[in-house]
Coordinates of C-alpha atoms and ligand atoms in Angstrom, one line a residue:
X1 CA 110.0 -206.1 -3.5
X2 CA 112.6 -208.5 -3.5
X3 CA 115.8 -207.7 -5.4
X4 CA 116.6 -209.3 -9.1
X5 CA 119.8 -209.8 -10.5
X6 CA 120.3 -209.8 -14.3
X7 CA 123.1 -211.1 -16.3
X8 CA 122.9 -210.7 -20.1
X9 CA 125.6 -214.0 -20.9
X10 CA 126.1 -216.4 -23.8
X11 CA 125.9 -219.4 -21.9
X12 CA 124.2 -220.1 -18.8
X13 CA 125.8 -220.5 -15.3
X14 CA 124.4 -222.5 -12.5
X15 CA 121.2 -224.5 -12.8
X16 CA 118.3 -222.2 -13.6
X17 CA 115.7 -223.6 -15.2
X18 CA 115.3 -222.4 -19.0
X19 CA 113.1 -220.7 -21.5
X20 CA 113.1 -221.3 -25.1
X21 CA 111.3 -218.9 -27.6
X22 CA 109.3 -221.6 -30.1
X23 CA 108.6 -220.4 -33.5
X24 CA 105.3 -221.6 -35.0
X25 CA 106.4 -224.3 -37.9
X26 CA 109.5 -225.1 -36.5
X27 CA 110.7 -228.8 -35.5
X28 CA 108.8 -229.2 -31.7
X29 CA 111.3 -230.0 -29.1
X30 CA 112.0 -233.7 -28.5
X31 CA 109.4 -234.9 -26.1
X32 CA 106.6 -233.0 -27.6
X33 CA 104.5 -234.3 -30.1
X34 CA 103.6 -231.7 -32.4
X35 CA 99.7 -232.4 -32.4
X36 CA 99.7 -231.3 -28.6
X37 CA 102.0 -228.2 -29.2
X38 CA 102.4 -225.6 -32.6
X39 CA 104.2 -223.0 -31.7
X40 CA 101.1 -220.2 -31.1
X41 CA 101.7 -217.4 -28.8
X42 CA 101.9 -217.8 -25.0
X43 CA 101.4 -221.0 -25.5
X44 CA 103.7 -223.2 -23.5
X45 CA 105.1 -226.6 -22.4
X46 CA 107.2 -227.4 -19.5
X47 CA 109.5 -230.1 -19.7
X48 CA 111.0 -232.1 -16.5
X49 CA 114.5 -233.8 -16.4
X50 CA 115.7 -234.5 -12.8
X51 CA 115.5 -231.0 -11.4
X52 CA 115.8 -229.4 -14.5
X53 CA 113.2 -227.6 -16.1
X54 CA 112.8 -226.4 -19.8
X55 CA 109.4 -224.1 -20.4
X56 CA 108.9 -223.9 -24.5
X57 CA 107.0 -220.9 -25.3
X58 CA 105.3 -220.1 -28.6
X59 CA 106.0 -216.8 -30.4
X60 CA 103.7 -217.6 -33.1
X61 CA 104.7 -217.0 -37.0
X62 CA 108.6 -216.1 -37.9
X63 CA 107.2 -212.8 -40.4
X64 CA 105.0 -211.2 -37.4
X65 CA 107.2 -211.5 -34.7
X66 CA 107.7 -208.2 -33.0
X67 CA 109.1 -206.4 -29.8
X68 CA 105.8 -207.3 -27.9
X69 CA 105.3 -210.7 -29.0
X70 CA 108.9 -211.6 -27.2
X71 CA 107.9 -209.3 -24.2
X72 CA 104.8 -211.2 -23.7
X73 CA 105.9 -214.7 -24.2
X74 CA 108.5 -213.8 -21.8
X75 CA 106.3 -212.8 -19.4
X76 CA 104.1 -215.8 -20.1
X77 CA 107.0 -218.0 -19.1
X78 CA 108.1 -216.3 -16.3
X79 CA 104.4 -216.8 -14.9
X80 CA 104.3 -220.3 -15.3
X81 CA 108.0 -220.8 -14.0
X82 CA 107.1 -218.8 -10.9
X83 CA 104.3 -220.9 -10.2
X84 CA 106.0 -223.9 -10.2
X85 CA 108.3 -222.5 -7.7
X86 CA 111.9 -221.4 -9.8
X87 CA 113.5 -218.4 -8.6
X88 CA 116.3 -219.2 -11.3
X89 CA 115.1 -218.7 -14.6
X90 CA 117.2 -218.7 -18.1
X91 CA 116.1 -217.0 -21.2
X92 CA 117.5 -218.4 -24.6
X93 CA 117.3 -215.6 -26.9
X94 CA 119.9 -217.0 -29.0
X95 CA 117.6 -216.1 -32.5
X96 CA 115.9 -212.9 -30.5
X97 CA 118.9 -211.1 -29.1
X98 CA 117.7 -207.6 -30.9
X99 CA 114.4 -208.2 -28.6
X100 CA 116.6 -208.3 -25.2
X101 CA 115.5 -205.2 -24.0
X102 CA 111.8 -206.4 -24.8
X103 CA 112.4 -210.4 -23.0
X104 CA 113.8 -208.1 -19.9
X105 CA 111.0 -206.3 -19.7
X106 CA 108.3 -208.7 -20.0
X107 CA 110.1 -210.9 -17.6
X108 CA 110.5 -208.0 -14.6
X109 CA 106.9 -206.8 -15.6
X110 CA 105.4 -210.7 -15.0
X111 CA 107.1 -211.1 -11.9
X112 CA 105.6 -208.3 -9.9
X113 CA 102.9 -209.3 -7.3
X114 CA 101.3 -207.1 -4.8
X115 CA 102.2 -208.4 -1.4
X116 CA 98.8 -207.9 0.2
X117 CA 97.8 -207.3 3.6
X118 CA 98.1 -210.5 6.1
X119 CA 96.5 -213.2 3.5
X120 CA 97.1 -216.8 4.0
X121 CA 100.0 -217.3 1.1
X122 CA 101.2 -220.9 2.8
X123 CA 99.5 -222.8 0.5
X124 CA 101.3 -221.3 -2.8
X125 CA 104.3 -222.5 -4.2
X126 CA 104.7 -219.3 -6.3
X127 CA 108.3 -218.5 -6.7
X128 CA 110.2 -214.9 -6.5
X129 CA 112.5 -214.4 -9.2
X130 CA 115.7 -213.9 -7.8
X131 CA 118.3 -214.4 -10.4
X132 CA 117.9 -214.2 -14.1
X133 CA 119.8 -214.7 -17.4
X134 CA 119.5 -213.6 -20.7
X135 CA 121.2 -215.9 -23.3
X136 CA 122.9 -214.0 -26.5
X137 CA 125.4 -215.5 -29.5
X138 CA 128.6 -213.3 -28.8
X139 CA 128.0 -210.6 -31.3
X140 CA 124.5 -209.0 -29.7
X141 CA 126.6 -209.1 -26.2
X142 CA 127.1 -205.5 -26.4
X143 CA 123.9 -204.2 -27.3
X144 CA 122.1 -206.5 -25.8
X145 CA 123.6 -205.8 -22.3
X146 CA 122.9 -202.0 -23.3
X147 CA 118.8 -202.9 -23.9
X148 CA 118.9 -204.9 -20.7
X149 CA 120.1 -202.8 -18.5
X150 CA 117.4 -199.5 -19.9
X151 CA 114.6 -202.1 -19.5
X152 CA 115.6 -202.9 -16.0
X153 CA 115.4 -199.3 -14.9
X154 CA 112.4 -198.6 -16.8
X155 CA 110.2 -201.8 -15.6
X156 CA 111.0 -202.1 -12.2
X157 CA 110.2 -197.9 -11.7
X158 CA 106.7 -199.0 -13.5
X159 CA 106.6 -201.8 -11.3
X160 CA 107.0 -199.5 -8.5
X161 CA 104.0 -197.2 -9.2
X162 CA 102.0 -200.4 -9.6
X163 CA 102.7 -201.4 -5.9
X164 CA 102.4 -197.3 -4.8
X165 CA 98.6 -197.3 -7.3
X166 CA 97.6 -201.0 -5.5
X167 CA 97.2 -199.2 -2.1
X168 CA 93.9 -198.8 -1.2
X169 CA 92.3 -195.0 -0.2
X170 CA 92.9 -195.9 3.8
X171 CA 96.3 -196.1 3.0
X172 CA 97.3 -193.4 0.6
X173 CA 95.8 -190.0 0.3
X174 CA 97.4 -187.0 -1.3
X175 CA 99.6 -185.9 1.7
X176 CA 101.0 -189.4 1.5
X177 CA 101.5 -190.2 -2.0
X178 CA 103.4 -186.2 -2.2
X179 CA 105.8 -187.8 1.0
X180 CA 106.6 -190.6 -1.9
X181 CA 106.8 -189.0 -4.5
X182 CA 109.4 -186.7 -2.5
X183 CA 111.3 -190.1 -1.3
X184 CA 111.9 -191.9 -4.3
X185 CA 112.9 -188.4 -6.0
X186 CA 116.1 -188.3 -3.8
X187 CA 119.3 -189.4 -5.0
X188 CA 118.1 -188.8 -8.6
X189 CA 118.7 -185.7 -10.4
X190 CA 115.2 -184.3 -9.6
X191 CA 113.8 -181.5 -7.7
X192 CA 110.4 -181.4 -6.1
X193 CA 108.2 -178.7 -4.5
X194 CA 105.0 -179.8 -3.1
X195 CA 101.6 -177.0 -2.4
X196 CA 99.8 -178.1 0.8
X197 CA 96.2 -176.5 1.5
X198 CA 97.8 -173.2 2.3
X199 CA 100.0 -172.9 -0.5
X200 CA 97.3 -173.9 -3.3
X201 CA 95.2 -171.3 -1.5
X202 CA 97.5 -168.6 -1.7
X203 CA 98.5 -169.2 -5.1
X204 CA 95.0 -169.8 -6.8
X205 CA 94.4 -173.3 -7.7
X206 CA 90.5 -172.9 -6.7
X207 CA 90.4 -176.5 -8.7
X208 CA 92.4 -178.7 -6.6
X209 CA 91.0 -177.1 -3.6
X210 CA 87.4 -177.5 -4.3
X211 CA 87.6 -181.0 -5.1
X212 CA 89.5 -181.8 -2.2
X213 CA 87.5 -179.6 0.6
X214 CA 85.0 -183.0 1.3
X215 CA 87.8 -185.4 2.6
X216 CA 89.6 -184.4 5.8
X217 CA 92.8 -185.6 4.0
X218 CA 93.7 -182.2 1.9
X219 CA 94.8 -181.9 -1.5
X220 CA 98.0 -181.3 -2.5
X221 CA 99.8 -180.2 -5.6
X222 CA 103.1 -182.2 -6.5
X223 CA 105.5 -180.6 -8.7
X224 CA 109.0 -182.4 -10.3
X225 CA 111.3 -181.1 -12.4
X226 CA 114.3 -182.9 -14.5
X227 CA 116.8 -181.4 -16.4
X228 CA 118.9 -182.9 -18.8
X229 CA 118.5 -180.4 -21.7
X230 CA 120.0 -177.3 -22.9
X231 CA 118.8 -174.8 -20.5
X232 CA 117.3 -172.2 -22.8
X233 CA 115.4 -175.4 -24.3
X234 CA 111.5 -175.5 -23.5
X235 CA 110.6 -178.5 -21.4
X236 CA 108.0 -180.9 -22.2
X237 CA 105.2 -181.0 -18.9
X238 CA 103.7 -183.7 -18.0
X239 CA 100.5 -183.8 -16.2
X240 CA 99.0 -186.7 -13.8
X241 CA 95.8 -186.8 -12.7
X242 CA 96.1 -188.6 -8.6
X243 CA 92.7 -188.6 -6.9
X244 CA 93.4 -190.9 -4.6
X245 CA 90.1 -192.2 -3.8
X246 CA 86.9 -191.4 -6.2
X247 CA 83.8 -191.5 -4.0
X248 CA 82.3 -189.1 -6.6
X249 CA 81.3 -186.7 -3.8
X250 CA 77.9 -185.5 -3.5
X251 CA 77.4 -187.0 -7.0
X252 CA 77.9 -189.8 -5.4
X253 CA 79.0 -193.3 -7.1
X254 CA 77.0 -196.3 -7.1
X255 CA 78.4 -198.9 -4.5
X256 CA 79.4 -201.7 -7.2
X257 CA 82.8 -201.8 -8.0
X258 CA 83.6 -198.4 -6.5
X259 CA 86.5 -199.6 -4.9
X260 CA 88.4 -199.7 -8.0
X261 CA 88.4 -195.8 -7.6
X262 CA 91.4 -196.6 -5.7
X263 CA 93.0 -196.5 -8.6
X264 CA 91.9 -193.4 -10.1
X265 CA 95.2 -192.1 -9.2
X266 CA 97.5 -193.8 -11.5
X267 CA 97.5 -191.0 -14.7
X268 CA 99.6 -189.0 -11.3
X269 CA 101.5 -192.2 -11.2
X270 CA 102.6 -192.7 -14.4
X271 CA 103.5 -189.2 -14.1
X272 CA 105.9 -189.6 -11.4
X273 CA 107.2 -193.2 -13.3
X274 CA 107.9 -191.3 -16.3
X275 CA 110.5 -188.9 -14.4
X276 CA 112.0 -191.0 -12.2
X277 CA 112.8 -193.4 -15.2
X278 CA 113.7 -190.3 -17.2
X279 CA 116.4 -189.1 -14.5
X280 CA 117.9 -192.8 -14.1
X281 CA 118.1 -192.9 -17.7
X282 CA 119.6 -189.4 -18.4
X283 CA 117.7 -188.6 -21.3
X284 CA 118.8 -185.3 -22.3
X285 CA 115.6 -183.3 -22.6
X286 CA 113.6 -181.3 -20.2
X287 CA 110.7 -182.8 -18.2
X288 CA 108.1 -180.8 -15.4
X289 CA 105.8 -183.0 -14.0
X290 CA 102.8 -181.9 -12.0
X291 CA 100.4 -184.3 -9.9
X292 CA 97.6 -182.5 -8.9
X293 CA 96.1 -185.3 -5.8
X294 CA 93.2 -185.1 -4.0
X295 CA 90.4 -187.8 -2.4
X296 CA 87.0 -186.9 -3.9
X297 CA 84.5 -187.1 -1.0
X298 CA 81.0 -186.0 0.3
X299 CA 80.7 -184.2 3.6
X300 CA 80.1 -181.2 5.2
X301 CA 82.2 -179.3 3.2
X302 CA 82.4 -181.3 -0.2
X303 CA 82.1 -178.7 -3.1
X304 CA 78.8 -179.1 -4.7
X305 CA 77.0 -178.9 -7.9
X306 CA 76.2 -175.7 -8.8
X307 CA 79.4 -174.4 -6.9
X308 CA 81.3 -171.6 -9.1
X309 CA 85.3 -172.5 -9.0
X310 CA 88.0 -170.4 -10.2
X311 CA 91.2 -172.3 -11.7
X312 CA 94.7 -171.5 -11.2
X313 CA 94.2 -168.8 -14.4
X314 CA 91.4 -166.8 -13.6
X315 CA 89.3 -169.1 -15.9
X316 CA 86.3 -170.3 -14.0
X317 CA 83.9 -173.5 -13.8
X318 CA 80.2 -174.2 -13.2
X319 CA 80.2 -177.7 -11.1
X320 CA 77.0 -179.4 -12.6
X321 CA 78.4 -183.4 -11.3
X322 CA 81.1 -183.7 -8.9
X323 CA 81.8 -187.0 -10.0
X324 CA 83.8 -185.3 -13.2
X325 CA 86.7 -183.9 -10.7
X326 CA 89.3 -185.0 -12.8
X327 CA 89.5 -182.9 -15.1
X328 CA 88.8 -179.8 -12.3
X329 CA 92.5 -180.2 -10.8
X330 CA 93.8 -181.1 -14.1
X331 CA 92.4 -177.4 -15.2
X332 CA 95.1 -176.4 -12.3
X333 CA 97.5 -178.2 -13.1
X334 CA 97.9 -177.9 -17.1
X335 CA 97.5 -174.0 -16.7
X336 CA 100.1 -173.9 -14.0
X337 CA 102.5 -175.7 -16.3
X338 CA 101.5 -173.0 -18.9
X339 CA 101.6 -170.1 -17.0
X340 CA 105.0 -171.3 -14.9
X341 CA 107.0 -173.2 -17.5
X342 CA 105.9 -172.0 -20.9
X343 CA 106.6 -176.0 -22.3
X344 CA 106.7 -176.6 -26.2
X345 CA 103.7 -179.1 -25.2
X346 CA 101.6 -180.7 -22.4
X347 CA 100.7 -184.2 -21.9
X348 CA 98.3 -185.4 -19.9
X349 CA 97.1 -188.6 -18.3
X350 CA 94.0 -189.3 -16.6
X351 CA 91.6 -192.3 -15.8
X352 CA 89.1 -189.6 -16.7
X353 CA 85.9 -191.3 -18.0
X354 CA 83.9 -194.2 -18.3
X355 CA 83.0 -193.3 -21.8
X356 CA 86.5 -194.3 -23.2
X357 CA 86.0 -197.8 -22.4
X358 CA 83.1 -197.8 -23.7
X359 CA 84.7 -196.7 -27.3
X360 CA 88.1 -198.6 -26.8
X361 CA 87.5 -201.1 -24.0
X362 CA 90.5 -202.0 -21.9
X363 CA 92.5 -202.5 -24.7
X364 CA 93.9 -199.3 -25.6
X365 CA 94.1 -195.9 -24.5
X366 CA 92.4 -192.8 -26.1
X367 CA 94.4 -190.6 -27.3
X368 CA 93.7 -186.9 -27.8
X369 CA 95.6 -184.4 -29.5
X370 CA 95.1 -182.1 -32.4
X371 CA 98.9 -182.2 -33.0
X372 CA 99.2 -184.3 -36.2
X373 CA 102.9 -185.9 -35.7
X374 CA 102.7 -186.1 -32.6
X375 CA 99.7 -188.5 -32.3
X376 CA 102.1 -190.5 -35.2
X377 CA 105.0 -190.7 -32.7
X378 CA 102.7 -192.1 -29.8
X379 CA 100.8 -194.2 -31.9
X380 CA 104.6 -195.5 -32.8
X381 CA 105.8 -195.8 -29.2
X382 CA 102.4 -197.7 -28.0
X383 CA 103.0 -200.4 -31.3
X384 CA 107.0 -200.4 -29.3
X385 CA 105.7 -201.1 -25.7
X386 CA 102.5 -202.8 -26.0
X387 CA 101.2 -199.8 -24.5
X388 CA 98.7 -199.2 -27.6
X389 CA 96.7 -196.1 -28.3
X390 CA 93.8 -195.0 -30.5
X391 CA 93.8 -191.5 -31.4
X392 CA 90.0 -190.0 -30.5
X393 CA 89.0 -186.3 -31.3
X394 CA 89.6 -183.3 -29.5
X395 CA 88.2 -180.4 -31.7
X396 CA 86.1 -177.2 -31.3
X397 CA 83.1 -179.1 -31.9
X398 CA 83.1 -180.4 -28.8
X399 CA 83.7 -177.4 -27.0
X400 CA 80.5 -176.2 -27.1
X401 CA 79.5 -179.5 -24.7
X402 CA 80.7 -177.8 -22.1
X403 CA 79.6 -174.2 -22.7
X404 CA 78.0 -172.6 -19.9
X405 CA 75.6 -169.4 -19.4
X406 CA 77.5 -168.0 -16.7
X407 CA 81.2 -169.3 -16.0
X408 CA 84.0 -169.8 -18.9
X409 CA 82.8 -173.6 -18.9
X410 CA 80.9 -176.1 -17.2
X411 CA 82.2 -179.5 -16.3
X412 CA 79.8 -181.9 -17.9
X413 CA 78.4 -182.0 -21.1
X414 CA 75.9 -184.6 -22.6
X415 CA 76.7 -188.2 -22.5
X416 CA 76.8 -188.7 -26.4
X417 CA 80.8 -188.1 -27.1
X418 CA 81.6 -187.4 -23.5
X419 CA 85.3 -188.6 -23.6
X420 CA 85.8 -186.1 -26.5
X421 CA 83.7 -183.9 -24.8
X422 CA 85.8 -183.9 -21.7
X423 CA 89.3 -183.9 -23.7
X424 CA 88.2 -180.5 -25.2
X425 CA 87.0 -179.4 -22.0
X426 CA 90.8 -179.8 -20.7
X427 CA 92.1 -178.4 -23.6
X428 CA 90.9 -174.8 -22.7
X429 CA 93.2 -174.1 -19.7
X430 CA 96.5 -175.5 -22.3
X431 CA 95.6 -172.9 -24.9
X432 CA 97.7 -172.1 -27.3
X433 CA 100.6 -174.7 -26.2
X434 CA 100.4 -178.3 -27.7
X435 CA 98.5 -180.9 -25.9
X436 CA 98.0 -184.3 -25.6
X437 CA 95.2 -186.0 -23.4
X438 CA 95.0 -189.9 -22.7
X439 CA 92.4 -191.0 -21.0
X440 CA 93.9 -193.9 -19.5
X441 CA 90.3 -195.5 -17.7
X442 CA 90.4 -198.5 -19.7
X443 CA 94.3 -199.3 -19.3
X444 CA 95.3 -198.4 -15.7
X445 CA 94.2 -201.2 -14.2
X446 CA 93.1 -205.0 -15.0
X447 CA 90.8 -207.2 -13.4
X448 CA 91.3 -209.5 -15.8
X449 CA 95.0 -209.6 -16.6
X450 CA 96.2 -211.7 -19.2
X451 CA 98.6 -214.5 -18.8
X452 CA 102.0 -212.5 -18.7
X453 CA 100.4 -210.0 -16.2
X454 CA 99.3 -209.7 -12.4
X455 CA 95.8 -208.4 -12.0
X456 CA 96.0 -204.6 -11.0
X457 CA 97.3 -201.5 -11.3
X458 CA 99.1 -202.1 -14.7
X459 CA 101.4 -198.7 -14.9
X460 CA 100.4 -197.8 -18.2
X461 CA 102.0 -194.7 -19.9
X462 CA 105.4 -194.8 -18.5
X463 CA 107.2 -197.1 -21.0
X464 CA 104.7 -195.7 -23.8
X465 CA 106.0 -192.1 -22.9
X466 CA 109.9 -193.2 -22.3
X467 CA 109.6 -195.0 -25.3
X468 CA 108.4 -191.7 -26.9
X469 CA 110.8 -189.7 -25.5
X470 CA 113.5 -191.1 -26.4
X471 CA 112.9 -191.8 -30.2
X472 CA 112.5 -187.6 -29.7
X473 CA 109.2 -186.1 -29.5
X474 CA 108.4 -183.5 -32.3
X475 CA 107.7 -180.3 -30.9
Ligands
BES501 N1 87.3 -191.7 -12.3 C1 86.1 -191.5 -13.0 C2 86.2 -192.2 -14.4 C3 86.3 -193.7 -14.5 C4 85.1 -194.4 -14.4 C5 87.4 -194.4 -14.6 C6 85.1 -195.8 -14.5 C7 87.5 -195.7 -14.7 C8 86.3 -196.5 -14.6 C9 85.8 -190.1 -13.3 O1 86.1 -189.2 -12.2 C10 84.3 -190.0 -13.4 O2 83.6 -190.3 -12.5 N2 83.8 -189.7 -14.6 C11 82.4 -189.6 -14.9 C12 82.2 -188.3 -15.6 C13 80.7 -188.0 -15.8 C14 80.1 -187.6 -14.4 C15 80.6 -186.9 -16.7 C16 82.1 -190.8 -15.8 O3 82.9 -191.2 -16.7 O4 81.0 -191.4 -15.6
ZN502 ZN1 84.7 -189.1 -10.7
ZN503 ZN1 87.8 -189.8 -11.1

């Protein structure tokens, strides 16, 4: 990725081209007729003088002008700009300097593009943003250099994992995506341990190992930890789910669309975002993440339905589909974190099941939590980033979805309810300790990005969770 620089300024230096923030019902901009342009959001109009170029974007109404509205119109303009070939761009936030932080974001986040893999780009005029400026009266100078400079280190780690999610199965399996997750730790103040085959073996994590027994790329375990609390405080785990290719094993997939299961890795992802952005930023909590990564194939020795697996805990599962291997090394995983790091909660992300978009579609997440405030503080944190949730049950009634005659669970219930089904089927290995489950299916990805996004892995859950974090969870 090529490198940005950001200067938060009150004037502008140089010749970038510029973006003005147009809200709906004010006077249109000389040059544009108001019948062709009103001010609605992401709507734009470029204007050309000489080599000059001014991009108008709507923010809609004055009253419902939030965070996200300036993070997407941002990101909207940065789009267009970028096709039209600037690599200087402007931002005139002159009545939105409280939004910087937001207008950053949305700007670093729309200019991400996966490079691909040796296709013809000669014929595209599409710019790189190399340079870009943030426009604020005097007064917001401070604080709005402050929001800038967070939002850079938050969006361009999320636009990291997008690029590390965008590879395809060939080119990242488990051992692979634990050598990355091992390089981009250093030089921050994290620590990782990584479980290969052996270690996972000798330490009981029967889950991980099953599900990753079919590919002849083995599973690993990834474990970082970040501390910037108190030590006696308890730290909050995180939990990723990273199969790195879902073939659905000997349940196997149908062909159509299955190569999107090269991004069922990117709950592990957002994982590893959330505590690289956490060390950068020093928050001053606790964090353990754990990224439990295997590829889910068939072959010889794929696990198979009707196989009996024992978890990390002793707790053991009857395989009736091996397509539902998520939530097998997530059983690992969460009671590792239990067992190892007694945190005051767990939370989990997953691209776990196809029934979540069927209840939220791609627009939100599912949330799952029995934990009253803090489904309040996420739900407050997705309004923040854009990252939006929609709290979905998790209670003993689903339990009994999963109960089997002759192991503590088994791993698919009916299809009626089977996100909920699945969330409570996770919930058994956290226990007693607080957990939170989002099943991220719908939001990890878009094939059909809107118009301040690139198609793709999309990062979801690391600025939802930073965002979170840092208004102070409530455990
Ligand atoms: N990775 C899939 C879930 C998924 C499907 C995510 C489509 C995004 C889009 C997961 O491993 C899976 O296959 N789940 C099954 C579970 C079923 C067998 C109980 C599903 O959702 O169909
Ligand atoms: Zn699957
Ligand atoms: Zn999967």
């Amino acid at each position: 990725m090529a490198s940005l620089k950001i200067d938060v300024r009150t004037a502008a230096i140089g010749s970038p081209d510029l973006v003005t923030f147009f809200v709906k019902g004010s006077t249109p901009p000389t040059g544009v007729p108001p019948e062709e342009f009103d001010g609605a959001p992401n709507s734009t109009v470029l204007l050309r003088d000489r080599n000059h170029r001014t991009l108008v974007v709507g923010v809609g109404e004055k009253n419902k002008i939030e965070a996200d509205t300036v993070r997407r119109a941002a990101g909207t303009a940065i789009r267009q700009l970028l096709k039209v070939g600037s690599s200087e761009v402007a931002l005139n936030l002159a009545d939105f300097a409280g939004h910087a932080g937001a207008a950053v974001e949305g700007a670093i986040l729309a200019s991400y593009k996966f490079e691909g893999f040796g296709k013809d780009t000669s014929k595209k005029t599409r710019g790189v943003l190399g340079r870009l400026q943030v426009l604020v009266p005097e007064a917001d100078l401070a604080q709005a250099r402050t929001q800038a400079r967070e939002a850079e280190i938050v969006a361009t780690i999320a636009n990291k994992m997008r690029d590390i999610g965008n590879l395809p199965g060939n080119l990242l399996n488990p051992a692979i995506l634990a050598e990355k997750a091992e390089e981009l730790a250093q030089n921050r103040s994290l620590t990782v341990k990584i479980w290969n085959e052996h270690h996972l073996k000798r330490d009981g994590f029967g889950g991980i190992l099953a599900v990753g027994q079919g590919s002849s790329h083995p599973p690993r375990l990834i474990v970082l930890e970040y501390r910037g609390g108190a030590k006696k405080d308890a730290p909050v785990a995180l939990v990723g789910k990273a199969i790195t290719f879902d073939t659905g094993g000997i349940s196997i997939k149908p062909g159509a669309q299955m190569d999107e299961m090269k991004w069922d890795k990117m709950g592990g992802l957002a994982v590893l975002g959330i505590m690289l952005a956490a060390a950068e930023l020093k928050l001053p909590l606790n964090l353990v993440g754990l990224i439990p990564s295997a590829e889910n194939m068939p072959g010889p020795d794929a696990y198979r339905p009707g196989d009996i697996i024992t978890t990390r805990d002793g707790k053991t599962i009857e395989v009736l589909n091996t397509d539902a291997e998520g939530r097998i090394i997530l059983a690992d995983a969460i009671a590792h974190a239990r067992l190892t790091y007694k945190p005051s909660v767990i939370v989990e992300y997953s691209t776990l099941t196809g029934a979540v978009i069927m209840a939220l579609g791609f627009q939100r997440a599912g949330m799952f939590t029995a934990e009253e405030k803090l489904r309040e503080a996420f739900i407050a944190a997705g309004k923040a980033t854009g990252e939006l949730v929609w709290p979905l049950p998790i209670g003993e009634e689903y339990k009994e979805g999963v109960s089997s005659e002759i192991a503590t669970v088994k791993n698919i219930g009916g299809r009626e309810g089977s996100a909920c089904i699945s969330a409570s089927f996770l919930k058994t290995w956290a226990e007693e300790v607080p957990f939170v489950h989002f099943d991220i299916a719908g939001t990890a990805w878009t094939t059909k990005p809107p118009a301040h996004l690139e198609g793709g892995a999309t990062g979801f859950g690391i600025r939802l969770t930073i965002q979170a974090l840092r208004a102070g969870l409530p455990v």
